One Martini backbone bead per residue (centre of mass of N, CA, C, O) as a GRO file, in nm:
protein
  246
    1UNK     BB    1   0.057   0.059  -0.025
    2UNK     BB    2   0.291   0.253   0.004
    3UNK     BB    3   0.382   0.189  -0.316
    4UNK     BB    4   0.114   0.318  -0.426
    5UNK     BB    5   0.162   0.626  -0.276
    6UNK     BB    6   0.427   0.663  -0.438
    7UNK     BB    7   0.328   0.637  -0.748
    8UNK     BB    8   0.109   0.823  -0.745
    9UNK     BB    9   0.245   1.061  -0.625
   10UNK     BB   10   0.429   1.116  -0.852
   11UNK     BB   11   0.217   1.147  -1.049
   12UNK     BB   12   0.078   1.395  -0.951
   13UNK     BB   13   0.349   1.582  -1.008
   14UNK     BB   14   0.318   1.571  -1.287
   15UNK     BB   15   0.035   1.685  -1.334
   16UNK     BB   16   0.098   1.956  -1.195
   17UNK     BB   17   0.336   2.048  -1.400
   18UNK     BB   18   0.146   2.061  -1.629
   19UNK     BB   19  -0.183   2.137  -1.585
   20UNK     BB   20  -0.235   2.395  -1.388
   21UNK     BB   21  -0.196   2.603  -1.676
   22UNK     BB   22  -0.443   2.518  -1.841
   23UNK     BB   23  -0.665   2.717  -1.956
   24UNK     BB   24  -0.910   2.538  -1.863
   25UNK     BB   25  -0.839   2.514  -1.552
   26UNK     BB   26  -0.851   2.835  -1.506
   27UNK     BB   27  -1.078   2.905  -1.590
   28UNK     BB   28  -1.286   2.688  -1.445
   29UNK     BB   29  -1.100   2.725  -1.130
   30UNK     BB   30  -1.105   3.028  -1.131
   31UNK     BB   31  -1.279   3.247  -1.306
   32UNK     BB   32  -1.566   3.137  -1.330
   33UNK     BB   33  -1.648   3.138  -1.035
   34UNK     BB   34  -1.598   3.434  -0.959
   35UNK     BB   35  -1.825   3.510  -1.140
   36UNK     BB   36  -2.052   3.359  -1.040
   37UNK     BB   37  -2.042   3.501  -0.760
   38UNK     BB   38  -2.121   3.785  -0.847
   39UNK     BB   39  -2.394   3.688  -0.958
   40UNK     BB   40  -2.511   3.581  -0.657
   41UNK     BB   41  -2.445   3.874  -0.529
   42UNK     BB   42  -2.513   4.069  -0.684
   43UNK     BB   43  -2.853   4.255  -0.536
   44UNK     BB   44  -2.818   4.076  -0.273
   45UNK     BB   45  -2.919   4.044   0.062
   46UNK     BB   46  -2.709   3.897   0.205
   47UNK     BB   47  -2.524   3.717   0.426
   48UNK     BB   48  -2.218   3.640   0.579
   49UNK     BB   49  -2.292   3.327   0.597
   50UNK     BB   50  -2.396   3.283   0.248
   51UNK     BB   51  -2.140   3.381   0.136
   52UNK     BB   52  -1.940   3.174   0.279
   53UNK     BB   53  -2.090   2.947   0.136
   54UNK     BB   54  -2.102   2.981  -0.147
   55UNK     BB   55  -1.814   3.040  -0.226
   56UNK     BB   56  -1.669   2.777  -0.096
   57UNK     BB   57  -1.834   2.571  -0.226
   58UNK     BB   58  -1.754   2.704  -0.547
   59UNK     BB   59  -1.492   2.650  -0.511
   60UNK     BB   60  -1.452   2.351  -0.443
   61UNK     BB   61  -1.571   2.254  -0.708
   62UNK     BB   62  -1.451   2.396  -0.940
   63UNK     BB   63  -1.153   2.289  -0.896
   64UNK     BB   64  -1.169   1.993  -0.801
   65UNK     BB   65  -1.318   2.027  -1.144
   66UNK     BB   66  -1.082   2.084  -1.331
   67UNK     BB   67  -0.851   1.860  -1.401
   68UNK     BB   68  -0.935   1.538  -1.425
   69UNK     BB   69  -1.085   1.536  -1.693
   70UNK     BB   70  -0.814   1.624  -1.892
   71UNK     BB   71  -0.555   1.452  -1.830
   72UNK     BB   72  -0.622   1.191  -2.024
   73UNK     BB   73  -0.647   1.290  -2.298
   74UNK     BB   74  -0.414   1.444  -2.319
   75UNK     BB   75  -0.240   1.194  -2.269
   76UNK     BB   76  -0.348   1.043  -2.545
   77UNK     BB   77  -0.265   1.263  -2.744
   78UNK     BB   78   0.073   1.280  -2.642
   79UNK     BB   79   0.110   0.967  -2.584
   80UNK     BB   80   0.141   0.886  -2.291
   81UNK     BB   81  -0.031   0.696  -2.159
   82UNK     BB   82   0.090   0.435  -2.254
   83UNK     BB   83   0.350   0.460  -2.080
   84UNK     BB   84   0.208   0.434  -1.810
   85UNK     BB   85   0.072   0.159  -1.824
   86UNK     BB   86   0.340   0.022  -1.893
   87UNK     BB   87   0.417   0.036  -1.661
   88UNK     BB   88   0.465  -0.063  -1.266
   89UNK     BB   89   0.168   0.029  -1.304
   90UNK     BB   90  -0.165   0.061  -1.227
   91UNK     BB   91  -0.400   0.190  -1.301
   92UNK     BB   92  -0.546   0.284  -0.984
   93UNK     BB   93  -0.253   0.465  -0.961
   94UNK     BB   94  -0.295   0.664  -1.205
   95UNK     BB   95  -0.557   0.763  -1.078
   96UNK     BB   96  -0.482   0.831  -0.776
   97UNK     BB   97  -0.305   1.063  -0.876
   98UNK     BB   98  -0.532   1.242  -1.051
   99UNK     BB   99  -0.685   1.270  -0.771
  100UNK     BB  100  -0.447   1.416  -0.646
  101UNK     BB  101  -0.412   1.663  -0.809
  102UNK     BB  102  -0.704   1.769  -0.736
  103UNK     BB  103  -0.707   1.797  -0.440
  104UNK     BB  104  -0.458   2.035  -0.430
  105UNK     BB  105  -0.593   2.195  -0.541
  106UNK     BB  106  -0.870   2.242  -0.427
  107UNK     BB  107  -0.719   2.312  -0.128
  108UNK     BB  108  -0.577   2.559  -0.160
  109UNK     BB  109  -0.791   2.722  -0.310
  110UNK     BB  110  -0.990   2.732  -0.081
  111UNK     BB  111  -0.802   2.813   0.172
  112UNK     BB  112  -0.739   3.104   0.030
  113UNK     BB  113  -1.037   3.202   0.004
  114UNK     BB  114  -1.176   3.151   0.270
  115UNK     BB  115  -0.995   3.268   0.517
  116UNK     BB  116  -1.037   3.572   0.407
  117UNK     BB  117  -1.356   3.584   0.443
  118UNK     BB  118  -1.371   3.551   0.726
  119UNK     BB  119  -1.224   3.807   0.786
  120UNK     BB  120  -1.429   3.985   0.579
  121UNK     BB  121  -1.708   3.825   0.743
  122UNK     BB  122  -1.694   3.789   1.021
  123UNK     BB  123  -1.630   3.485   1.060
  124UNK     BB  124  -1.719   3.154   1.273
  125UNK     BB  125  -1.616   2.867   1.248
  126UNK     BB  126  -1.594   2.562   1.260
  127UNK     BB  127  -1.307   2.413   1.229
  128UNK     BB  128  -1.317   2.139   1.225
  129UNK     BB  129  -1.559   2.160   1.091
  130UNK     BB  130  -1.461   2.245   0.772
  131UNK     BB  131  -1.194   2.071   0.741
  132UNK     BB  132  -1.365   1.777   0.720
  133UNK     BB  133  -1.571   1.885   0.496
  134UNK     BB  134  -1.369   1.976   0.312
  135UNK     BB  135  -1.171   1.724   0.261
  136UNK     BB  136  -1.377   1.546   0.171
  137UNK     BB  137  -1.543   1.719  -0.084
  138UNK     BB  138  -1.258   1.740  -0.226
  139UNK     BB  139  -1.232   1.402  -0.279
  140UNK     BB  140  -1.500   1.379  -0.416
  141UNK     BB  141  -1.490   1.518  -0.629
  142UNK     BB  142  -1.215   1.431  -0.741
  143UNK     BB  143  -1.364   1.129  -0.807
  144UNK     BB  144  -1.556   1.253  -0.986
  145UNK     BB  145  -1.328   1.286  -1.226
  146UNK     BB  146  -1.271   0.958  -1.234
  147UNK     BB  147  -1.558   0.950  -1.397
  148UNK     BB  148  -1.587   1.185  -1.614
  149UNK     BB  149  -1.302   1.041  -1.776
  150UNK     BB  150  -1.404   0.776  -1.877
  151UNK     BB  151  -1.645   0.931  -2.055
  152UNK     BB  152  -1.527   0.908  -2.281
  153UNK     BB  153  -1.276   0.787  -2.520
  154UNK     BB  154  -1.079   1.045  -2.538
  155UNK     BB  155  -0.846   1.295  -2.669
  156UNK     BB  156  -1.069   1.544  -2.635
  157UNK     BB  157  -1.093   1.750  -2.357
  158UNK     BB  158  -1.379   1.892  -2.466
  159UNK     BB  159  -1.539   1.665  -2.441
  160UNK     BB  160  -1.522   1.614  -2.133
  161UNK     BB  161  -1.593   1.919  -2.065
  162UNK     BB  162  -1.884   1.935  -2.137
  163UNK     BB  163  -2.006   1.724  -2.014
  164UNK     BB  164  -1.901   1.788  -1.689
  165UNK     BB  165  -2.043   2.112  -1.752
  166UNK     BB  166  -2.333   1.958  -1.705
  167UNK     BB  167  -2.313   1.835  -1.423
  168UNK     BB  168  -2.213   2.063  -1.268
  169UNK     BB  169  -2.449   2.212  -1.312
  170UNK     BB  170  -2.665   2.090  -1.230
  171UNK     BB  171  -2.605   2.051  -0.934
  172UNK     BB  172  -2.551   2.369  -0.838
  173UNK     BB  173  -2.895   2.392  -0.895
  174UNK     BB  174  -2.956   2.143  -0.618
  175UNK     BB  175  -2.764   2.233  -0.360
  176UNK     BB  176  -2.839   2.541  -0.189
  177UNK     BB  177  -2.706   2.776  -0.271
  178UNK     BB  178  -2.942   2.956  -0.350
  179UNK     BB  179  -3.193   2.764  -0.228
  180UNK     BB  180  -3.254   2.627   0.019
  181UNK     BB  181  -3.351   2.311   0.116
  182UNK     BB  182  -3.612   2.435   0.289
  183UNK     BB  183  -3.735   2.595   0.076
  184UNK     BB  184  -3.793   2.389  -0.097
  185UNK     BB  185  -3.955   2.147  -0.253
  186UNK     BB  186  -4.005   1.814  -0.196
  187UNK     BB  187  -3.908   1.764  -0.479
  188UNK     BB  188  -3.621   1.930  -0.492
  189UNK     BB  189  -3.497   1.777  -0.231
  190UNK     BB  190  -3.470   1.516  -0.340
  191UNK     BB  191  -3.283   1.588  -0.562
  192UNK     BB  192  -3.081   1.737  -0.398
  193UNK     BB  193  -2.945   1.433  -0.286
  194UNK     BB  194  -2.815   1.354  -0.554
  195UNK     BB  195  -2.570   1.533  -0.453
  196UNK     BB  196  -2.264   1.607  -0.298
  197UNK     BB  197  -2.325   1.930  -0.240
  198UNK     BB  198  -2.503   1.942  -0.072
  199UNK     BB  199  -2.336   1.801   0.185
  200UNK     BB  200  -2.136   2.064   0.209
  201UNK     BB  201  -2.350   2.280   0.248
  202UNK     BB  202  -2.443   2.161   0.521
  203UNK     BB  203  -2.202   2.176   0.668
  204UNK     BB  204  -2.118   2.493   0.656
  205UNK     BB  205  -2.380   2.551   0.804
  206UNK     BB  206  -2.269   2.354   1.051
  207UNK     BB  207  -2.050   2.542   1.128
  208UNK     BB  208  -2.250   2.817   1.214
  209UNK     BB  209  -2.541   2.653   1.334
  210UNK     BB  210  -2.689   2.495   1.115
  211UNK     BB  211  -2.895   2.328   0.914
  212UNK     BB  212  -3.061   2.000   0.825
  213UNK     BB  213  -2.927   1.808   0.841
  214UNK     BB  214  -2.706   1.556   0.986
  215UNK     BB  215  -2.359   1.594   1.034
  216UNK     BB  216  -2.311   1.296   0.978
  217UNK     BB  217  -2.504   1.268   0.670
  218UNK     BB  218  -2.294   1.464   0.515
  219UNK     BB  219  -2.037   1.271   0.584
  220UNK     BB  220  -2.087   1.042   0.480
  221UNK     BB  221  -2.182   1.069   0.227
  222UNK     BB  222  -1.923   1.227   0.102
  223UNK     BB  223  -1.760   0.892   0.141
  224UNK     BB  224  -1.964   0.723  -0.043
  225UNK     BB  225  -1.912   0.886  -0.303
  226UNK     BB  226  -1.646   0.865  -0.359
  227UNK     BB  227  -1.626   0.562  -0.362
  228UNK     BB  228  -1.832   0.539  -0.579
  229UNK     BB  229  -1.650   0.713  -0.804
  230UNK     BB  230  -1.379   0.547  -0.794
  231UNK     BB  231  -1.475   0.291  -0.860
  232UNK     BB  232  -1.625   0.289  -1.109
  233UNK     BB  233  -1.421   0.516  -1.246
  234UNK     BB  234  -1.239   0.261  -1.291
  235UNK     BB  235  -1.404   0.015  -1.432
  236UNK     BB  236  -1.460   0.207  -1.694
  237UNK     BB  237  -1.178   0.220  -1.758
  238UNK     BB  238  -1.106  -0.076  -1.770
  239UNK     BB  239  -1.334  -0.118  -2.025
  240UNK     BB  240  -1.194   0.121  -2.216
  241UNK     BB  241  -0.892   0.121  -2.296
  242UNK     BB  242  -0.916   0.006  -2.585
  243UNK     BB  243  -1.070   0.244  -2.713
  244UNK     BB  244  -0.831   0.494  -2.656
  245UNK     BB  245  -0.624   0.269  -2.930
  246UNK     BB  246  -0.847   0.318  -3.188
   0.00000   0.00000   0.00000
């Protein structure tokens, strides 16, 4: 297991140096949230409490899930990826690398724009749920790229931008972020129970001394999340790999 993590460890660090500067990475995992919080913010006359939620929010879930969908086609356009398989590592080391690349993206980032947001919106959140709701969360996001980049097999990274963008956007908007979960109506309840980001969004709001759910039943699921995110998308890459290279 320990050189499981070393070798994974290895990849992810090739990755951080190639991809981190990607034209769609920082569009996608920098820009762009940047600017749908200004659009989310400007004209509501929010609190600082949900300032501070939807902020933290939409860092940790677009930046964690700017990188790894895009890391496998690119690699297989540069023909990189068929030598990383013949290496002396297995797929699941090699996605393993690449979801750990979205993960240190994903929380450098995050607590980078988080720790100043709490200072300049006087915000005190429970530091313990704040940080384990976070690393939690970030792992999930992360893992959920490595089911995203499953499916096509392709080596062109718009295809798979645009899907995951697809998916992103869907989430995002039924997430509780813009409309809190107690305020929706029944059926849109049940629907956002099915995103990862419902229980993020929940959880940083039990940081607050708010919430909806069980701040329990938030942090399990973003773990069985993760764990189903990562087996998938394991099984469907390796059920695609030799589609890769037709």
């Amino acid at each position: 297991m320990i050189e499981v993590l070393k070798r994974s460890f290895a990849i992810a660090k090739k990755d951080m140096h190639i991809f981190y500067l990607k034209g769609p990475v920082v569009i996608m995992g920098l820009i762009f949230p940047f600017f749908l919080f200004l659009a989310f913010m400007i004209g509501r006359n929010l609190s600082g409490g949900h300032l501070f939620v939807g902020l933290t929010a939409m860092t940790a879930f677009f930046t964690s899930t700017a990188v790894g969908p895009t890391i496998i086609p690119w690699e297989c356009r540069g023909r990189t990826f068929e030598r990383l398989i013949t290496a002396p590592v297995s797929l699941t080391t090699v996605l393993l690398g690449d979801l750990q690349a979205s993960l240190y993206f994903g929380l450098v980032i995050t607590f980078t724009i988080a720790v100043p947001a709490m200072l300049y919106l006087s915000i005190h959140p429970s530091i313990v749920v704040f940080l384990l709701s976070t690393i939690l969360a970030v792992g999930c996001f992360s893992a959920m790229t490595v089911l995203m980049s499953s499916y096509p097999p392709t080596d062109i990274p718009a295809d798979v931008m645009m899907l995951s963008s697809l998916v992103k956007f869907s989430l995002l908007f039924i997430s509780g972020i813009f409309v809190p979960i107690e305020n929706l109506p029944a059926y849109g309840r049940w629907i956002s129970f099915i995103s990862p980001l419902t229980y993020y969004v929940d959880a940083l709001r039990h940081s607050l001394g708010g919430g909806y759910l069980p701040l329990w039943l938030d942090l399990g699921m973003l773990t069985i999340f993760a764990l189903a995110f990562f087996l998938t998308g394991s099984w469907v890459h390796k059920r695609v790999l030799e589609r890769r290279f037709t």
